[in-house]
PDB file of C-alpha atoms in Angstrom:
ATOM      1  CA  MET A   1       0.083   0.017   0.016  1.00  0.00           C
ATOM      2  CA  CYS A   2       3.030   2.271   1.013  1.00  0.00           C
ATOM      3  CA  LYS A   3       4.533   1.897  -2.512  1.00  0.00           C
ATOM      4  CA  GLY A   4       1.249   2.425  -4.217  1.00  0.00           C
ATOM      5  CA  ILE A   5       1.096   5.825  -2.378  1.00  0.00           C
ATOM      6  CA  ILE A   6       4.814   6.838  -3.151  1.00  0.00           C
ATOM      7  CA  TRP A   7       4.439   5.809  -6.859  1.00  0.00           C
ATOM      8  CA  LYS A   8       1.241   7.879  -7.045  1.00  0.00           C
ATOM      9  CA  LEU A   9       2.859  10.950  -5.261  1.00  0.00           C
ATOM     10  CA  ALA A  10       5.993  10.638  -7.897  1.00  0.00           C
ATOM     11  CA  LEU A  11       3.466  10.655 -10.889  1.00  0.00           C
ATOM     12  CA  PHE A  12       1.945  13.805  -9.492  1.00  0.00           C
ATOM     13  CA  SER A  13       5.178  15.504  -8.972  1.00  0.00           C
ATOM     14  CA  LEU A  14       5.917  14.443 -12.481  1.00  0.00           C
ATOM     15  CA  LEU A  15       2.843  16.082 -13.767  1.00  0.00           C
ATOM     16  CA  ILE A  16       3.631  19.591 -12.129  1.00  0.00           C
ATOM     17  CA  LEU A  17       7.092  19.517 -13.359  1.00  0.00           C
ATOM     18  CA  SER A  18       5.595  19.172 -16.920  1.00  0.00           C
ATOM     19  CA  GLY A  19       2.903  21.434 -16.535  1.00  0.00           C
ATOM     20  CA  VAL A  20       5.580  24.338 -15.163  1.00  0.00           C
ATOM     21  CA  SER A  21       8.068  23.646 -18.037  1.00  0.00           C
ATOM     22  CA  ALA A  22       5.299  23.770 -20.808  1.00  0.00           C
ATOM     23  CA  CYS A  23       4.097  27.414 -19.339  1.00  0.00           C
ATOM     24  CA  ILE A  24       8.116  28.331 -19.394  1.00  0.00           C
ATOM     25  CA  ILE A  25       7.962  26.786 -22.892  1.00  0.00           C
ATOM     26  CA  VAL A  26       4.831  28.802 -24.138  1.00  0.00           C
ATOM     27  CA  GLN A  27       6.515  32.199 -22.394  1.00  0.00           C
ATOM     28  CA  LYS A  28       9.794  32.265 -23.992  1.00  0.00           C
ATOM     29  CA  SER A  29       7.836  31.326 -27.357  1.00  0.00           C
ATOM     30  CA  GLU A  30       5.364  34.627 -26.958  1.00  0.00           C
ATOM     31  CA  GLU A  31       8.525  36.894 -25.961  1.00  0.00           C
ATOM     32  CA  PRO A  32       9.785  39.944 -28.015  1.00  0.00           C
ATOM     33  CA  PRO A  33      13.051  39.279 -29.866  1.00  0.00           C
ATOM     34  CA  LYS A  34      16.098  40.415 -27.328  1.00  0.00           C
ATOM     35  CA  ARG A  35      17.253  43.871 -28.104  1.00  0.00           C
ATOM     36  CA  ALA A  36      21.439  42.340 -28.632  1.00  0.00           C
ATOM     37  CA  LEU A  37      19.674  40.429 -31.447  1.00  0.00           C
ATOM     38  CA  ALA A  38      17.367  43.213 -32.632  1.00  0.00           C
ATOM     39  CA  GLN A  39      20.779  45.475 -32.775  1.00  0.00           C
ATOM     40  CA  GLN A  40      22.703  43.112 -35.344  1.00  0.00           C
ATOM     41  CA  ASN A  41      21.391  45.004 -38.282  1.00  0.00           C
ATOM     42  CA  ASP A  42      22.253  48.197 -36.810  1.00  0.00           C
ATOM     43  CA  LYS A  43      26.102  46.902 -36.511  1.00  0.00           C
ATOM     44  CA  PRO A  44      28.906  48.977 -38.629  1.00  0.00           C
ATOM     45  CA  VAL A  45      29.025  47.651 -42.234  1.00  0.00           C
ATOM     46  CA  THR A  46      31.720  48.269 -44.958  1.00  0.00           C
ATOM     47  CA  ILE A  47      31.065  48.642 -48.431  1.00  0.00           C
ATOM     48  CA  TYR A  48      34.171  47.778 -51.148  1.00  0.00           C
ATOM     49  CA  LEU A  49      33.570  49.071 -54.673  1.00  0.00           C
ATOM     50  CA  ALA A  50      35.568  47.594 -57.558  1.00  0.00           C
ATOM     51  CA  GLY A  51      35.081  49.300 -60.937  1.00  0.00           C
ATOM     52  CA  ASP A  52      36.444  51.947 -63.228  1.00  0.00           C
ATOM     53  CA  SER A  53      36.582  55.687 -63.607  1.00  0.00           C
ATOM     54  CA  THR A  54      33.054  56.839 -62.974  1.00  0.00           C
ATOM     55  CA  VAL A  55      33.089  55.086 -59.655  1.00  0.00           C
ATOM     56  CA  SER A  56      36.734  55.885 -58.416  1.00  0.00           C
ATOM     57  CA  ASP A  57      37.684  58.846 -56.468  1.00  0.00           C
ATOM     58  CA  TYR A  58      39.526  61.763 -58.080  1.00  0.00           C
ATOM     59  CA  PRO A  59      42.356  64.451 -56.306  1.00  0.00           C
ATOM     60  CA  LYS A  60      41.561  68.105 -55.854  1.00  0.00           C
ATOM     61  CA  SER A  61      43.779  68.967 -59.146  1.00  0.00           C
ATOM     62  CA  LEU A  62      40.956  67.017 -61.109  1.00  0.00           C
ATOM     63  CA  TYR A  63      38.255  69.024 -59.735  1.00  0.00           C
ATOM     64  CA  PRO A  64      35.137  68.896 -60.379  1.00  0.00           C
ATOM     65  CA  ARG A  65      35.530  65.502 -62.194  1.00  0.00           C
ATOM     66  CA  ALA A  66      34.294  62.597 -59.908  1.00  0.00           C
ATOM     67  CA  GLY A  67      32.913  59.317 -59.517  1.00  0.00           C
ATOM     68  CA  TRP A  68      29.919  58.313 -58.118  1.00  0.00           C
ATOM     69  CA  GLY A  69      31.740  56.180 -55.679  1.00  0.00           C
ATOM     70  CA  GLU A  70      33.121  59.344 -54.195  1.00  0.00           C
ATOM     71  CA  VAL A  71      29.983  60.864 -53.296  1.00  0.00           C
ATOM     72  CA  LEU A  72      28.005  57.718 -52.236  1.00  0.00           C
ATOM     73  CA  PRO A  73      29.257  58.253 -48.540  1.00  0.00           C
ATOM     74  CA  THR A  74      26.986  61.448 -48.496  1.00  0.00           C
ATOM     75  CA  MET A  75      23.815  59.293 -48.460  1.00  0.00           C
ATOM     76  CA  LEU A  76      24.890  56.853 -45.771  1.00  0.00           C
ATOM     77  CA  ASP A  77      24.803  56.969 -42.167  1.00  0.00           C
ATOM     78  CA  SER A  78      28.305  57.128 -40.333  1.00  0.00           C
ATOM     79  CA  LYS A  79      27.868  53.064 -39.429  1.00  0.00           C
ATOM     80  CA  VAL A  80      28.918  52.441 -43.029  1.00  0.00           C
ATOM     81  CA  THR A  81      32.441  52.800 -44.344  1.00  0.00           C
ATOM     82  CA  ILE A  82      33.131  53.195 -47.946  1.00  0.00           C
ATOM     83  CA  ARG A  83      36.093  51.552 -49.172  1.00  0.00           C
ATOM     84  CA  ASN A  84      36.686  52.684 -52.632  1.00  0.00           C
ATOM     85  CA  TYR A  85      38.780  50.502 -54.967  1.00  0.00           C
ATOM     86  CA  ALA A  86      37.592  51.726 -58.365  1.00  0.00           C
ATOM     87  CA  LYS A  87      40.380  53.070 -60.391  1.00  0.00           C
ATOM     88  CA  ARG A  88      40.438  54.823 -63.823  1.00  0.00           C
ATOM     89  CA  GLY A  89      41.114  52.820 -67.228  1.00  0.00           C
ATOM     90  CA  ARG A  90      40.348  49.163 -65.384  1.00  0.00           C
ATOM     91  CA  SER A  91      38.448  46.527 -66.686  1.00  0.00           C
ATOM     92  CA  THR A  92      37.096  43.341 -65.168  1.00  0.00           C
ATOM     93  CA  LYS A  93      40.020  41.688 -66.351  1.00  0.00           C
ATOM     94  CA  SER A  94      42.879  44.227 -65.386  1.00  0.00           C
ATOM     95  CA  PHE A  95      41.246  44.894 -62.067  1.00  0.00           C
ATOM     96  CA  ILE A  96      42.191  41.537 -61.199  1.00  0.00           C
ATOM     97  CA  TYR A  97      45.598  40.918 -63.111  1.00  0.00           C
ATOM     98  CA  GLU A  98      46.940  43.962 -61.610  1.00  0.00           C
ATOM     99  CA  GLY A  99      46.212  42.231 -57.869  1.00  0.00           C
ATOM    100  CA  ARG A 100      43.434  44.909 -57.191  1.00  0.00           C
ATOM    101  CA  LEU A 101      40.521  42.462 -56.532  1.00  0.00           C
ATOM    102  CA  LYS A 102      42.996  40.314 -54.551  1.00  0.00           C
ATOM    103  CA  LEU A 103      43.714  43.525 -52.098  1.00  0.00           C
ATOM    104  CA  ILE A 104      39.762  43.836 -51.366  1.00  0.00           C
ATOM    105  CA  LEU A 105      39.304  39.806 -50.629  1.00  0.00           C
ATOM    106  CA  ASN A 106      42.492  40.162 -48.025  1.00  0.00           C
ATOM    107  CA  GLN A 107      40.402  42.970 -46.099  1.00  0.00           C
ATOM    108  CA  ILE A 108      36.892  41.893 -46.577  1.00  0.00           C
ATOM    109  CA  GLN A 109      34.849  40.499 -43.832  1.00  0.00           C
ATOM    110  CA  LYS A 110      31.672  38.513 -43.546  1.00  0.00           C
ATOM    111  CA  GLY A 111      28.770  40.995 -43.711  1.00  0.00           C
ATOM    112  CA  ASP A 112      31.034  43.372 -45.813  1.00  0.00           C
ATOM    113  CA  TYR A 113      29.281  44.371 -49.415  1.00  0.00           C
ATOM    114  CA  LEU A 114      31.291  44.239 -52.661  1.00  0.00           C
ATOM    115  CA  PHE A 115      29.824  46.457 -55.584  1.00  0.00           C
ATOM    116  CA  ILE A 116      30.943  45.682 -58.957  1.00  0.00           C
ATOM    117  CA  GLN A 117      30.997  47.660 -61.833  1.00  0.00           C
ATOM    118  CA  PHE A 118      32.557  47.085 -65.210  1.00  0.00           C
ATOM    119  CA  GLY A 119      32.091  47.804 -68.679  1.00  0.00           C
ATOM    120  CA  HIS A 120      33.574  51.069 -70.078  1.00  0.00           C
ATOM    121  CA  ASN A 121      36.955  49.183 -70.746  1.00  0.00           C
ATOM    122  CA  ASP A 122      35.879  45.880 -70.839  1.00  0.00           C
ATOM    123  CA  GLU A 123      34.490  47.106 -74.553  1.00  0.00           C
ATOM    124  CA  LYS A 124      38.017  48.452 -75.783  1.00  0.00           C
ATOM    125  CA  PHE A 125      38.324  45.875 -78.377  1.00  0.00           C
ATOM    126  CA  SER A 126      41.765  47.139 -79.380  1.00  0.00           C
ATOM    127  CA  PHE A 127      43.046  47.312 -76.057  1.00  0.00           C
ATOM    128  CA  LYS A 128      43.905  43.657 -75.234  1.00  0.00           C
ATOM    129  CA  ARG A 129      44.851  43.785 -71.421  1.00  0.00           C
ATOM    130  CA  LEU A 130      41.354  45.341 -70.894  1.00  0.00           C
ATOM    131  CA  TYR A 131      39.077  43.794 -73.473  1.00  0.00           C
ATOM    132  CA  THR A 132      36.500  40.849 -72.650  1.00  0.00           C
ATOM    133  CA  ASN A 133      33.605  39.192 -74.686  1.00  0.00           C
ATOM    134  CA  PRO A 134      30.341  40.354 -73.261  1.00  0.00           C
ATOM    135  CA  ASN A 135      28.920  36.789 -73.650  1.00  0.00           C
ATOM    136  CA  THR A 136      31.785  34.706 -72.269  1.00  0.00           C
ATOM    137  CA  THR A 137      35.210  36.122 -70.825  1.00  0.00           C
ATOM    138  CA  TYR A 138      33.186  39.460 -68.860  1.00  0.00           C
ATOM    139  CA  LYS A 139      30.868  37.188 -67.252  1.00  0.00           C
ATOM    140  CA  SER A 140      33.827  34.768 -66.465  1.00  0.00           C
ATOM    141  CA  TYR A 141      36.115  37.404 -64.861  1.00  0.00           C
ATOM    142  CA  LEU A 142      32.544  39.069 -62.689  1.00  0.00           C
ATOM    143  CA  LYS A 143      31.868  35.829 -61.432  1.00  0.00           C
ATOM    144  CA  LYS A 144      35.700  35.942 -60.266  1.00  0.00           C
ATOM    145  CA  TYR A 145      34.241  38.787 -57.931  1.00  0.00           C
ATOM    146  CA  ILE A 146      31.066  37.138 -56.932  1.00  0.00           C
ATOM    147  CA  GLU A 147      32.742  33.850 -55.674  1.00  0.00           C
ATOM    148  CA  GLY A 148      35.782  36.217 -54.033  1.00  0.00           C
ATOM    149  CA  ALA A 149      33.570  37.729 -51.654  1.00  0.00           C
ATOM    150  CA  ARG A 150      31.438  34.804 -50.971  1.00  0.00           C
ATOM    151  CA  ASN A 151      34.059  32.488 -49.872  1.00  0.00           C
ATOM    152  CA  LYS A 152      34.633  35.552 -47.515  1.00  0.00           C
ATOM    153  CA  GLY A 153      30.877  35.239 -46.305  1.00  0.00           C
ATOM    154  CA  ALA A 154      30.747  38.983 -47.871  1.00  0.00           C
ATOM    155  CA  ILE A 155      27.953  39.880 -49.944  1.00  0.00           C
ATOM    156  CA  PRO A 156      28.700  40.451 -53.857  1.00  0.00           C
ATOM    157  CA  ILE A 157      26.130  43.367 -55.743  1.00  0.00           C
ATOM    158  CA  LEU A 158      26.604  43.882 -59.434  1.00  0.00           C
ATOM    159  CA  VAL A 159      26.099  47.016 -61.140  1.00  0.00           C
ATOM    160  CA  THR A 160      25.435  47.555 -64.643  1.00  0.00           C
ATOM    161  CA  PRO A 161      27.715  50.196 -66.284  1.00  0.00           C
ATOM    162  CA  VAL A 162      26.375  53.621 -65.946  1.00  0.00           C
ATOM    163  CA  GLN A 163      25.318  55.141 -69.594  1.00  0.00           C
ATOM    164  CA  ARG A 164      27.848  57.449 -71.468  1.00  0.00           C
ATOM    165  CA  LEU A 165      25.936  60.619 -72.899  1.00  0.00           C
ATOM    166  CA  ARG A 166      24.663  60.228 -76.302  1.00  0.00           C
ATOM    167  CA  PHE A 167      21.484  60.972 -77.796  1.00  0.00           C
ATOM    168  CA  SER A 168      20.283  60.244 -81.289  1.00  0.00           C
ATOM    169  CA  SER A 169      19.160  62.864 -84.062  1.00  0.00           C
ATOM    170  CA  ASP A 170      15.643  62.946 -82.497  1.00  0.00           C
ATOM    171  CA  GLY A 171      16.598  63.286 -79.026  1.00  0.00           C
ATOM    172  CA  LYS A 172      16.431  59.646 -77.678  1.00  0.00           C
ATOM    173  CA  ALA A 173      18.771  58.894 -75.373  1.00  0.00           C
ATOM    174  CA  MET A 174      20.873  55.780 -76.476  1.00  0.00           C
ATOM    175  CA  GLU A 175      22.592  52.658 -74.953  1.00  0.00           C
ATOM    176  CA  THR A 176      26.226  52.963 -75.002  1.00  0.00           C
ATOM    177  CA  HIS A 177      27.423  49.496 -73.921  1.00  0.00           C
ATOM    178  CA  GLY A 178      26.500  47.318 -76.002  1.00  0.00           C
ATOM    179  CA  ARG A 179      25.691  43.637 -74.947  1.00  0.00           C
ATOM    180  CA  TYR A 180      27.443  44.305 -71.546  1.00  0.00           C
ATOM    181  CA  PRO A 181      24.660  45.389 -69.259  1.00  0.00           C
ATOM    182  CA  ALA A 182      22.519  42.653 -70.822  1.00  0.00           C
ATOM    183  CA  ALA A 183      25.359  40.137 -69.836  1.00  0.00           C
ATOM    184  CA  MET A 184      25.625  41.215 -66.380  1.00  0.00           C
ATOM    185  CA  ARG A 185      21.942  41.143 -65.899  1.00  0.00           C
ATOM    186  CA  ALA A 186      22.154  37.294 -67.182  1.00  0.00           C
ATOM    187  CA  LEU A 187      25.055  36.512 -64.679  1.00  0.00           C
ATOM    188  CA  ALA A 188      22.874  37.802 -61.988  1.00  0.00           C
ATOM    189  CA  ARG A 189      20.128  35.561 -62.660  1.00  0.00           C
ATOM    190  CA  GLU A 190      22.429  32.707 -62.950  1.00  0.00           C
ATOM    191  CA  GLU A 191      24.520  33.297 -60.123  1.00  0.00           C
ATOM    192  CA  ASN A 192      21.435  34.368 -57.592  1.00  0.00           C
ATOM    193  CA  VAL A 193      23.159  37.855 -56.901  1.00  0.00           C
ATOM    194  CA  PRO A 194      21.579  41.518 -56.624  1.00  0.00           C
ATOM    195  CA  VAL A 195      21.907  43.966 -59.524  1.00  0.00           C
ATOM    196  CA  ILE A 196      21.708  47.364 -59.706  1.00  0.00           C
ATOM    197  CA  ASP A 197      20.859  48.621 -63.292  1.00  0.00           C
ATOM    198  CA  LEU A 198      22.371  51.540 -63.400  1.00  0.00           C
ATOM    199  CA  ALA A 199      22.664  51.615 -67.250  1.00  0.00           C
ATOM    200  CA  ALA A 200      18.765  51.650 -67.579  1.00  0.00           C
ATOM    201  CA  LYS A 201      18.551  53.963 -64.852  1.00  0.00           C
ATOM    202  CA  SER A 202      20.813  56.612 -65.828  1.00  0.00           C
ATOM    203  CA  LYS A 203      19.532  56.147 -69.674  1.00  0.00           C
ATOM    204  CA  LYS A 204      15.959  56.922 -68.038  1.00  0.00           C
ATOM    205  CA  LEU A 205      17.322  59.829 -66.356  1.00  0.00           C
ATOM    206  CA  TYR A 206      18.959  61.299 -69.544  1.00  0.00           C
ATOM    207  CA  GLN A 207      16.225  60.942 -71.427  1.00  0.00           C
ATOM    208  CA  GLN A 208      14.179  62.706 -68.439  1.00  0.00           C
ATOM    209  CA  LEU A 209      16.457  65.986 -68.704  1.00  0.00           C
ATOM    210  CA  GLY A 210      17.002  65.708 -72.493  1.00  0.00           C
ATOM    211  CA  PRO A 211      20.503  66.518 -74.315  1.00  0.00           C
ATOM    212  CA  ALA A 212      21.400  69.664 -73.349  1.00  0.00           C
ATOM    213  CA  LYS A 213      20.225  69.566 -69.227  1.00  0.00           C
ATOM    214  CA  THR A 214      21.997  66.262 -69.485  1.00  0.00           C
ATOM    215  CA  LYS A 215      25.311  67.607 -70.400  1.00  0.00           C
ATOM    216  CA  ASN A 216      25.275  69.302 -66.871  1.00  0.00           C
ATOM    217  CA  LEU A 217      25.819  66.023 -65.078  1.00  0.00           C
ATOM    218  CA  PHE A 218      29.031  65.145 -67.101  1.00  0.00           C
ATOM    219  CA  LEU A 219      32.488  67.333 -67.620  1.00  0.00           C
ATOM    220  CA  TRP A 220      31.120  69.662 -70.013  1.00  0.00           C
ATOM    221  CA  LEU A 221      32.792  72.648 -68.929  1.00  0.00           C
ATOM    222  CA  LYS A 222      32.921  76.129 -70.523  1.00  0.00           C
ATOM    223  CA  LYS A 223      36.756  77.718 -71.379  1.00  0.00           C
ATOM    224  CA  GLY A 224      38.169  79.522 -67.885  1.00  0.00           C
ATOM    225  CA  GLU A 225      34.686  77.949 -65.895  1.00  0.00           C
ATOM    226  CA  TYR A 226      36.944  76.246 -63.844  1.00  0.00           C
ATOM    227  CA  PRO A 227      41.002  76.779 -62.754  1.00  0.00           C
ATOM    228  CA  ASN A 228      41.772  73.097 -63.689  1.00  0.00           C
ATOM    229  CA  TYR A 229      40.232  73.211 -66.884  1.00  0.00           C
ATOM    230  CA  PRO A 230      41.023  76.536 -68.448  1.00  0.00           C
ATOM    231  CA  ASP A 231      40.804  75.443 -71.980  1.00  0.00           C
ATOM    232  CA  GLY A 232      37.209  74.037 -71.026  1.00  0.00           C
ATOM    233  CA  VAL A 233      36.556  70.081 -71.689  1.00  0.00           C
ATOM    234  CA  MET A 234      33.727  68.113 -73.625  1.00  0.00           C
ATOM    235  CA  ASP A 235      33.955  64.582 -72.006  1.00  0.00           C
ATOM    236  CA  SER A 236      30.641  62.542 -72.740  1.00  0.00           C
ATOM    237  CA  THR A 237      32.304  59.799 -69.776  1.00  0.00           C
ATOM    238  CA  HIS A 238      33.360  61.247 -66.599  1.00  0.00           C
ATOM    239  CA  PHE A 239      30.917  63.173 -64.714  1.00  0.00           C
ATOM    240  CA  GLN A 240      31.513  66.394 -62.351  1.00  0.00           C
ATOM    241  CA  VAL A 241      30.576  66.396 -58.825  1.00  0.00           C
ATOM    242  CA  TYR A 242      26.772  67.336 -59.418  1.00  0.00           C
ATOM    243  CA  GLY A 243      26.296  64.629 -61.716  1.00  0.00           C
ATOM    244  CA  ALA A 244      27.919  62.239 -59.701  1.00  0.00           C
ATOM    245  CA  ARG A 245      25.568  62.741 -56.816  1.00  0.00           C
ATOM    246  CA  GLN A 246      22.701  62.041 -59.246  1.00  0.00           C
ATOM    247  CA  ILE A 247      24.273  58.584 -60.344  1.00  0.00           C
ATOM    248  CA  ALA A 248      25.027  57.920 -56.387  1.00  0.00           C
ATOM    249  CA  LYS A 249      21.064  58.768 -55.708  1.00  0.00           C
ATOM    250  CA  LEU A 250      19.990  56.132 -58.642  1.00  0.00           C
ATOM    251  CA  LEU A 251      22.451  53.650 -56.724  1.00  0.00           C
ATOM    252  CA  VAL A 252      20.808  54.288 -53.530  1.00  0.00           C
ATOM    253  CA  GLU A 253      17.665  53.754 -55.114  1.00  0.00           C
ATOM    254  CA  GLY A 254      18.741  50.321 -56.311  1.00  0.00           C
ATOM    255  CA  ILE A 255      19.839  49.602 -52.637  1.00  0.00           C
ATOM    256  CA  THR A 256      16.281  50.304 -51.456  1.00  0.00           C
ATOM    257  CA  GLU A 257      14.585  48.426 -54.285  1.00  0.00           C
ATOM    258  CA  GLN A 258      16.466  45.555 -54.184  1.00  0.00           C
ATOM    259  CA  ASN A 259      15.435  45.302 -50.214  1.00  0.00           C
ATOM    260  CA  LEU A 260      19.168  44.834 -49.385  1.00  0.00           C
ATOM    261  CA  PRO A 261      19.829  45.174 -45.561  1.00  0.00           C
ATOM    262  CA  LEU A 262      21.996  47.704 -46.326  1.00  0.00           C
ATOM    263  CA  LYS A 263      18.769  50.233 -46.994  1.00  0.00           C
ATOM    264  CA  MET A 264      18.533  50.821 -43.093  1.00  0.00           C
ATOM    265  CA  HIS A 265      21.860  52.955 -43.880  1.00  0.00           C
ATOM    266  CA  VAL A 266      19.988  55.134 -46.106  1.00  0.00           C
ATOM    267  CA  LEU A 267      19.847  58.924 -44.692  1.00  0.00           C
ATOM    268  CA  PRO A 268      15.870  59.452 -44.687  1.00  0.00           C
ATOM    269  CA  LYS A 269      15.896  62.105 -47.515  1.00  0.00           C
ATOM    270  CA  TYR A 270      17.595  60.118 -50.239  1.00  0.00           C
ATOM    271  CA  ARG A 271      15.273  57.099 -49.303  1.00  0.00           C
TER     272      ARG A 271
END
């Protein structure tokens, strides 16, 4: 009889403990996320830029010439650091052969971003150290950037090459990079990489502005207008600061459209 009572008491205790455990589990599942977890997306982040002259920084001696990568930091909050490795005159191929991609990959860390914009110099058929075929070598070199970033736990972002200044006789903004933007978009689908279509966005912007106002984006300067260009200049590829800022706005727009976690670092006035 005593054994029966002891067994019943043990069973009763077990039921009580089970009920308490279940209550604790339910309570934990209903608790809001811990603040530390909520802050994970608010940690500092670094963006590395690989690209050509339309992306790169410039010395004061060439002012007001500027690349979009130079003004991008002004549109993001203080938790973002931009490391701009873009260099004038480089293609996907020459950037790698010069060791510039390796330099980035030696530093880039998990959770960082690598923005990749090439095309202006890849299309220069006469320069073998630069030229890549849009359907073959252009894509294969771009894959090296993608794979390199992913191997480090970083996030690769493809950016189609921004358009040059060119309008048809009837005032329509024209494609200036042939098959390269389409090849990059195709690669983005194949590799499941976000792509910011700066080629399409810049063409749309130029069309909205028209030929005359679009010149204000580029390094089209009158004689004596700026000390660094005493004879003036008519450059249909490179931007002045105002133009670089407008292109950077398009890039930030793309960050939001792609719903990248980085969008939370975009300053409110640029969202």
